[in-house]
CSV table of C-alpha atoms (C1' of nucleotides) in Angstrom, one decimal:
chain,number,residue,atom,x,y,z
G,1,UNK,CA,95.2,48.8,72.7
G,2,UNK,CA,93.5,47.4,69.8
G,3,UNK,CA,95.3,47.5,66.3
G,4,UNK,CA,92.7,48.8,64.5
G,5,UNK,CA,91.9,46.4,61.4
G,6,UNK,CA,93.5,46.6,57.9
G,7,UNK,CA,90.5,47.9,56.6
G,8,UNK,CA,90.4,50.3,59.2
G,9,UNK,CA,93.8,51.6,58.4
G,10,UNK,CA,93.4,51.9,54.7
G,11,UNK,CA,90.2,53.9,54.3
G,12,UNK,CA,91.7,56.0,56.8
G,13,UNK,CA,94.8,57.1,54.9
G,14,UNK,CA,92.7,57.5,52.0
G,15,UNK,CA,90.3,59.8,53.4
G,16,UNK,CA,92.8,61.9,55.0
G,17,UNK,CA,95.2,62.1,51.6
G,18,UNK,CA,91.9,62.1,49.6
G,19,UNK,CA,91.0,65.2,51.5
G,20,UNK,CA,94.0,67.5,51.6
G,21,UNK,CA,94.9,66.6,47.5
G,22,UNK,CA,91.1,67.8,47.0
G,23,UNK,CA,91.1,71.0,49.1
G,24,UNK,CA,94.5,71.8,47.9
G,25,UNK,CA,93.9,72.0,44.2
G,26,UNK,CA,91.0,74.1,45.2
G,27,UNK,CA,93.0,76.7,46.9
G,28,UNK,CA,95.5,76.0,44.7
G,29,UNK,CA,93.1,76.9,41.8
G,30,UNK,CA,91.8,80.1,43.1
G,31,UNK,CA,95.0,81.5,44.5
G,32,UNK,CA,96.5,81.0,41.0
G,33,UNK,CA,94.1,83.2,40.0
G,34,UNK,CA,94.7,85.8,42.4
G,35,UNK,CA,91.1,84.5,44.3
G,36,UNK,CA,90.9,84.6,48.0
G,37,UNK,CA,90.9,81.1,49.6
G,38,UNK,CA,87.7,78.6,49.7
G,39,UNK,CA,86.5,79.6,53.0
G,40,UNK,CA,86.2,83.2,51.4
G,41,UNK,CA,83.4,81.6,49.2
G,42,UNK,CA,82.1,79.8,52.1
G,43,UNK,CA,81.1,82.7,54.1
G,44,UNK,CA,80.3,85.0,51.1
G,45,UNK,CA,77.7,82.2,49.9
G,46,UNK,CA,76.7,81.6,53.6
G,47,UNK,CA,75.5,85.5,53.9
G,48,UNK,CA,74.2,85.8,50.5
G,49,UNK,CA,72.1,83.0,50.5
G,50,UNK,CA,70.6,83.0,54.4
G,51,UNK,CA,71.0,86.9,54.5
G,52,UNK,CA,72.9,88.8,57.2
G,53,UNK,CA,74.1,86.5,60.1
G,54,UNK,CA,75.5,87.0,63.5
G,55,UNK,CA,79.4,85.2,63.6
G,56,UNK,CA,78.2,82.3,66.1
G,57,UNK,CA,75.1,81.3,63.5
G,58,UNK,CA,78.1,81.7,61.1
G,59,UNK,CA,80.7,79.4,63.2
G,60,UNK,CA,77.9,76.6,63.8
G,61,UNK,CA,77.0,76.5,59.8
G,62,UNK,CA,80.6,76.4,58.8
G,63,UNK,CA,81.9,74.8,62.1
G,64,UNK,CA,84.7,76.5,62.1
G,65,UNK,CA,86.3,77.8,65.6
G,66,UNK,CA,85.1,80.8,66.9
G,67,UNK,CA,88.7,82.7,66.5
G,68,UNK,CA,89.1,81.4,63.3
G,69,UNK,CA,85.8,82.8,62.0
G,70,UNK,CA,86.6,85.9,64.0
G,71,UNK,CA,90.4,86.9,62.5
G,72,UNK,CA,88.7,85.7,59.0
G,73,UNK,CA,85.8,88.0,59.3
G,74,UNK,CA,88.6,91.0,60.1
G,75,UNK,CA,90.3,90.2,56.9
G,76,UNK,CA,87.6,90.1,55.0
G,77,UNK,CA,85.9,93.1,56.2
G,78,UNK,CA,89.5,94.9,55.7
G,79,UNK,CA,89.2,93.3,52.1
G,80,UNK,CA,86.0,95.6,51.9
G,81,UNK,CA,83.8,92.5,51.0
G,82,UNK,CA,81.8,92.6,54.3
G,83,UNK,CA,80.8,95.0,56.8
G,84,UNK,CA,79.9,94.5,60.5
G,85,UNK,CA,76.7,96.1,61.2
G,86,UNK,CA,75.6,96.8,64.8
G,87,UNK,CA,72.8,94.3,66.5
G,88,UNK,CA,70.4,96.6,67.8
G,89,UNK,CA,69.3,93.7,70.1
G,90,UNK,CA,72.5,93.3,71.3
G,91,UNK,CA,75.2,94.9,72.5
G,92,UNK,CA,77.6,92.3,72.9
G,93,UNK,CA,77.0,91.0,68.9
G,94,UNK,CA,76.8,92.6,65.2
G,95,UNK,CA,75.6,91.2,62.0
G,96,UNK,CA,77.7,90.3,58.8
G,97,UNK,CA,76.5,91.9,56.1
G,98,UNK,CA,77.9,91.7,52.1
G,99,UNK,CA,78.8,95.0,50.8
G,100,UNK,CA,78.5,95.1,46.5
G,101,UNK,CA,81.9,93.7,46.2
G,102,UNK,CA,81.7,90.8,48.6
G,103,UNK,CA,78.6,90.0,46.6
G,104,UNK,CA,80.6,90.2,42.9
G,105,UNK,CA,83.5,88.5,44.5
G,106,UNK,CA,81.7,85.7,45.2
G,107,UNK,CA,80.5,85.8,41.5
G,108,UNK,CA,83.6,85.9,40.4
G,109,UNK,CA,84.8,82.9,42.1
G,110,UNK,CA,82.0,80.2,42.1
G,111,UNK,CA,83.2,79.6,38.3
G,112,UNK,CA,86.5,79.0,39.5
G,113,UNK,CA,85.4,77.1,42.6
G,114,UNK,CA,83.3,74.8,40.9
G,115,UNK,CA,85.6,73.9,38.0
G,116,UNK,CA,88.1,72.9,40.7
G,117,UNK,CA,85.5,70.9,42.5
G,118,UNK,CA,84.4,69.3,39.3
G,119,UNK,CA,88.4,68.4,38.5
G,120,UNK,CA,89.0,67.1,42.0
G,121,UNK,CA,86.3,65.1,42.4
G,122,UNK,CA,83.1,64.9,39.9
G,123,UNK,CA,85.6,64.4,36.9
G,124,UNK,CA,87.3,61.5,38.8
G,125,UNK,CA,84.3,59.2,39.8
G,126,UNK,CA,81.1,58.5,38.2
G,127,UNK,CA,78.3,59.3,39.1
G,128,UNK,CA,77.0,55.9,41.1
G,129,UNK,CA,80.0,56.3,43.1
G,130,UNK,CA,79.7,59.9,44.3
G,131,UNK,CA,76.3,58.6,45.4
G,132,UNK,CA,77.9,55.9,47.1
G,133,UNK,CA,80.8,57.8,48.8
G,134,UNK,CA,78.5,60.7,49.9
G,135,UNK,CA,76.0,58.1,51.7
G,136,UNK,CA,79.6,56.1,53.1
G,137,UNK,CA,80.9,59.5,54.3
G,138,UNK,CA,77.7,60.5,55.7
G,139,UNK,CA,78.1,59.4,59.4
G,140,UNK,CA,81.7,60.4,59.3
G,141,UNK,CA,80.9,64.1,58.6
G,142,UNK,CA,79.2,64.3,61.8
G,143,UNK,CA,81.1,64.9,65.2
G,144,UNK,CA,82.7,61.7,66.3
G,145,UNK,CA,81.0,62.0,70.1
G,146,UNK,CA,78.1,61.9,68.3
Q,1,UNK,CA,81.8,77.5,34.8
Q,2,UNK,CA,79.8,74.5,34.8
Q,3,UNK,CA,77.8,73.9,38.2
Q,4,UNK,CA,78.8,70.6,39.4
Q,5,UNK,CA,76.5,67.7,39.7
Q,6,UNK,CA,74.8,67.5,42.9
Q,7,UNK,CA,76.1,64.6,44.3
Q,8,UNK,CA,79.3,66.2,43.3
Q,9,UNK,CA,79.0,69.0,45.5
Q,10,UNK,CA,77.3,66.8,48.5
Q,11,UNK,CA,80.1,64.2,48.4
Q,12,UNK,CA,82.6,67.1,48.1
Q,13,UNK,CA,81.2,68.4,51.6
Q,14,UNK,CA,81.7,65.4,53.2
Q,15,UNK,CA,84.9,64.2,52.1
Q,16,UNK,CA,86.4,67.5,53.8
Q,17,UNK,CA,84.3,67.7,56.7
Q,18,UNK,CA,84.5,63.7,57.6
Q,19,UNK,CA,88.4,64.1,57.3
Q,20,UNK,CA,88.3,67.2,59.2
Q,21,UNK,CA,87.0,66.2,62.0
Q,22,UNK,CA,88.9,62.7,61.8
Q,23,UNK,CA,92.3,64.2,62.1
Q,24,UNK,CA,90.9,67.0,64.6
Q,25,UNK,CA,89.9,64.2,66.8
Q,26,UNK,CA,93.4,62.5,66.6
Q,27,UNK,CA,95.2,65.4,67.3
Q,28,UNK,CA,93.2,66.4,70.2
Q,29,UNK,CA,93.3,62.9,71.4
Q,30,UNK,CA,97.1,63.0,71.0
Q,31,UNK,CA,97.8,66.1,72.5
Q,32,UNK,CA,95.3,65.8,75.6
Q,33,UNK,CA,97.7,63.5,76.7
Q,34,UNK,CA,100.7,65.7,76.2
Q,35,UNK,CA,101.5,63.5,72.5
Q,36,UNK,CA,103.3,65.0,69.8
Q,37,UNK,CA,100.8,65.5,66.7
Q,38,UNK,CA,100.3,62.3,64.7
Q,39,UNK,CA,102.4,64.0,61.5
Q,40,UNK,CA,104.9,62.7,64.2
Q,41,UNK,CA,104.5,59.5,64.2
Q,42,UNK,CA,104.3,59.1,60.6
Q,43,UNK,CA,107.8,59.9,60.6
Q,44,UNK,CA,109.2,57.9,63.8
Q,45,UNK,CA,107.1,54.9,62.0
Q,46,UNK,CA,108.5,55.8,58.5
Q,47,UNK,CA,112.1,55.5,59.8
Q,48,UNK,CA,111.2,52.4,62.1
Q,49,UNK,CA,109.7,50.2,59.3
Q,50,UNK,CA,112.2,51.0,56.4
Q,51,UNK,CA,115.2,52.3,57.7
Q,52,UNK,CA,117.3,55.6,58.4
Q,53,UNK,CA,116.4,57.9,55.5
Q,54,UNK,CA,117.1,61.0,53.3
Q,55,UNK,CA,114.1,63.7,54.1
Q,56,UNK,CA,113.7,63.9,50.6
Q,57,UNK,CA,112.5,60.1,50.9
Q,58,UNK,CA,110.4,60.7,53.7
Q,59,UNK,CA,109.1,63.7,51.8
Q,60,UNK,CA,107.8,61.1,48.8
Q,61,UNK,CA,106.5,58.8,51.1
Q,62,UNK,CA,104.5,60.9,53.8
Q,63,UNK,CA,103.3,63.0,50.8
Q,64,UNK,CA,104.5,66.5,52.8
Q,65,UNK,CA,106.0,69.7,51.4
Q,66,UNK,CA,109.7,70.1,51.6
Q,67,UNK,CA,110.3,73.3,53.8
Q,68,UNK,CA,107.4,71.4,56.0
Q,69,UNK,CA,109.2,68.3,56.5
Q,70,UNK,CA,112.4,70.7,57.0
Q,71,UNK,CA,110.9,72.2,60.1
Q,72,UNK,CA,109.2,69.3,61.2
Q,73,UNK,CA,112.6,67.3,61.5
Q,74,UNK,CA,114.0,70.4,63.3
Q,75,UNK,CA,112.1,69.9,65.7
Q,76,UNK,CA,111.8,66.2,66.0
Q,77,UNK,CA,115.4,66.8,66.3
Q,78,UNK,CA,115.2,69.6,69.1
Q,79,UNK,CA,113.1,67.1,70.9
Q,80,UNK,CA,115.8,64.4,70.9
Q,81,UNK,CA,113.9,62.0,68.7
Q,82,UNK,CA,115.8,61.8,65.5
Q,83,UNK,CA,119.3,62.9,64.6
Q,84,UNK,CA,120.5,63.8,61.3
Q,85,UNK,CA,123.7,61.9,60.2
Q,86,UNK,CA,125.8,63.4,57.4
Q,87,UNK,CA,125.5,60.9,54.0
Q,88,UNK,CA,128.8,59.6,53.1
Q,89,UNK,CA,128.0,59.5,49.3
Q,90,UNK,CA,126.0,62.9,49.2
Q,91,UNK,CA,127.5,66.4,51.0
Q,92,UNK,CA,124.1,67.9,50.3
Q,93,UNK,CA,122.4,65.6,52.4
Q,94,UNK,CA,121.6,63.3,55.4
Q,95,UNK,CA,120.2,60.3,56.6
Q,96,UNK,CA,117.7,60.8,59.7
Q,97,UNK,CA,118.2,57.9,62.5
Q,98,UNK,CA,115.9,57.1,64.9
Q,99,UNK,CA,117.0,57.9,69.0
Q,100,UNK,CA,116.0,55.2,71.8
Q,101,UNK,CA,113.6,58.3,72.9
Q,102,UNK,CA,112.5,58.4,69.3
Q,103,UNK,CA,111.7,54.8,69.3
Q,104,UNK,CA,110.4,55.1,72.2
Q,105,UNK,CA,107.9,57.9,71.7
Q,106,UNK,CA,106.6,55.8,68.5
Q,107,UNK,CA,105.7,53.0,70.5
Q,108,UNK,CA,103.8,55.6,73.2
Q,109,UNK,CA,101.9,57.3,70.5
Q,110,UNK,CA,100.7,54.1,68.9
Q,111,UNK,CA,98.0,52.5,71.2
Q,112,UNK,CA,96.8,56.0,71.8
Q,113,UNK,CA,96.9,56.5,67.7
Q,114,UNK,CA,94.8,53.6,67.2
Q,115,UNK,CA,92.4,54.1,69.7
Q,116,UNK,CA,91.8,57.5,67.9
Q,117,UNK,CA,91.7,56.3,64.4
Q,118,UNK,CA,89.4,53.6,65.7
Q,119,UNK,CA,87.0,55.7,67.2
Q,120,UNK,CA,86.9,58.1,64.5
Q,121,UNK,CA,86.4,55.7,61.7
Q,122,UNK,CA,86.3,51.8,62.6
Q,123,UNK,CA,84.1,51.7,65.0
Q,124,UNK,CA,81.6,54.3,63.1
Q,125,UNK,CA,81.6,52.5,59.7
Q,126,UNK,CA,80.9,48.5,59.1
Q,127,UNK,CA,83.7,46.4,57.4
Q,128,UNK,CA,82.2,45.9,54.4
Q,129,UNK,CA,81.2,49.9,54.1
Q,130,UNK,CA,85.1,50.2,55.1
Q,131,UNK,CA,86.4,48.5,52.2
Q,132,UNK,CA,83.8,50.4,50.0
Q,133,UNK,CA,85.0,53.6,51.2
Q,134,UNK,CA,88.8,52.6,50.1
Q,135,UNK,CA,87.7,51.4,46.9
Q,136,UNK,CA,85.9,54.6,46.2
Q,137,UNK,CA,88.5,56.6,47.6
Q,138,UNK,CA,91.7,55.3,45.6
Q,139,UNK,CA,91.8,57.4,42.9
Q,140,UNK,CA,91.0,60.3,45.0
Q,141,UNK,CA,94.3,59.9,47.0
Q,142,UNK,CA,96.3,60.1,43.8
Q,143,UNK,CA,97.4,63.0,42.8
Q,144,UNK,CA,95.0,65.3,40.9
Q,145,UNK,CA,96.8,65.7,37.5
Q,146,UNK,CA,97.5,62.3,37.5
I,1,DA,C1',138.3,70.6,32.8
I,2,DG,C1',135.0,74.5,32.4
I,3,DC,C1',130.2,75.8,32.7
I,4,DC,C1',125.0,74.6,33.0
I,5,DT,C1',121.2,72.5,34.7
I,6,DT,C1',119.4,70.0,38.7
I,7,DT,C1',118.6,68.0,42.9
I,8,DC,C1',119.0,68.5,47.7
I,9,DG,C1',117.8,70.9,52.2
I,10,DA,C1',117.6,75.1,55.0
I,11,DT,C1',115.2,79.7,56.2
I,12,DG,C1',113.5,84.9,56.0
I,13,DC,C1',109.2,86.7,55.9
I,14,DG,C1',104.6,87.6,56.0
I,15,DG,C1',100.5,85.6,57.8
I,16,DA,C1',97.4,82.0,59.4
I,17,DT,C1',96.2,79.1,63.3
I,18,DG,C1',95.3,77.1,67.9
I,19,DC,C1',95.1,78.0,72.4
I,20,DA,C1',94.2,80.6,76.6
I,21,DT,C1',91.9,84.8,78.3
I,22,DG,C1',90.1,89.0,78.5
I,23,DG,C1',86.0,92.9,78.3
I,24,DA,C1',81.4,93.3,77.7
I,25,DT,C1',77.0,92.4,77.7
I,26,DA,C1',72.9,89.4,78.5
I,27,DA,C1',70.4,86.1,81.2
I,28,DA,C1',69.9,83.5,85.3
I,29,DT,C1',69.6,82.8,90.2
I,30,DC,C1',68.9,84.8,94.5
M,1,DG,C1',68.1,94.5,92.1
M,2,DA,C1',71.8,92.5,93.4
M,3,DT,C1',75.3,88.7,92.3
M,4,DT,C1',76.3,85.3,89.8
M,5,DT,C1',76.5,82.6,85.6
M,6,DA,C1',76.8,82.0,80.3
M,7,DT,C1',77.3,84.2,76.0
M,8,DC,C1',79.2,87.2,72.4
M,9,DC,C1',83.5,88.3,70.1
M,10,DA,C1',88.3,90.1,70.4
M,11,DT,C1',93.0,89.3,70.8
M,12,DG,C1',98.0,87.9,72.8
M,13,DC,C1',101.3,85.4,72.3
M,14,DA,C1',103.7,81.1,70.5
M,15,DT,C1',103.8,78.2,67.2
M,16,DC,C1',103.3,76.7,62.3
M,17,DC,C1',102.5,77.0,57.4
M,18,DG,C1',103.3,79.1,52.3
M,19,DC,C1',106.1,80.9,49.5
M,20,DA,C1',109.8,82.5,47.6
M,21,DT,C1',114.5,81.9,47.8
M,22,DC,C1',119.4,81.1,48.8
M,23,DG,C1',124.1,78.1,49.2
M,24,DA,C1',125.9,74.2,48.4
M,25,DA,C1',126.9,69.8,46.2
M,26,DA,C1',126.0,66.4,41.8
M,27,DG,C1',125.2,65.4,37.2
M,28,DG,C1',125.0,66.1,32.7
M,29,DC,C1',127.3,68.4,28.3
M,30,DT,C1',131.0,70.0,25.1
DNA sequence: AGCCTTTCGATGCGGATGCATGGATAAATC
DNA sequence: GATTTATCCATGCATCCGCATCGAAAGGCT
């Protein structure tokens, strides 16, 4: 029942609040322009960068839950941005490919996403402090058990 | 369509990931012991500290959405931790009071919550860095428009 | 007083999440 | 090669969230 240090509590509340505000701002900005939420961008980008992938690989890369990704892919397939192609050497799985529309959507989202990130973070913290922030957050961006 | 600086993107991803991991760890720890989620603690603490309050005050203090708080209070009332008392000078509203059980629940949650925070943050970042982190996150813990 | 605007809090509805589980295939073990 | 175990992905179910909106009561204005 050790009471955490005051600095721990302060850092804790600010960390959670800052991340919440930032992601909210970003999601709201995309939404206000009729664009899909940030997660969609992350999926589209991952596939565009590293080629067609299987769900389990995306799952690891994006640090998302298995069922959450499964349903996210469902929605993106339904929206015509992704297609599921049966995996030749593993009948359990499939690979996820971008459609033309998927590629176009990623391109359309980027300027908006980038602008939102800039507004939420870049424009509010100077370069030097962003570097320090990234360094301090590095250990926290790894799983707790590790 | 300005591309954010590399340091901005790095800080961005780490911020979101760190907060997600931290809050996940905390929620999972409470849940594994059959305790309510962190938001419940925040409500209980706010009322215990500052006395009975109206929803709109809690809403400001906890930075939560109006409808989210409304339903959160519903659940907590149903669980017997809170009661809604009609407001004498404003027939639209009511004040939220802790029950005995509510007080007991807050006390029961604290050691677990504290331990989870310590594990997720306190034990992974030294005092000096926690202070720096809190300072760097300060501007980001304010609404984006401000 | 009578209206208009604002504030307070709840809620219907569609959609997303978390948890657990299921069905199918692949890999390992014997 | 047959049986067990592990992996891959989907899904039923309950809960929770987000958005919009609503009814009721205050507060302002003329």
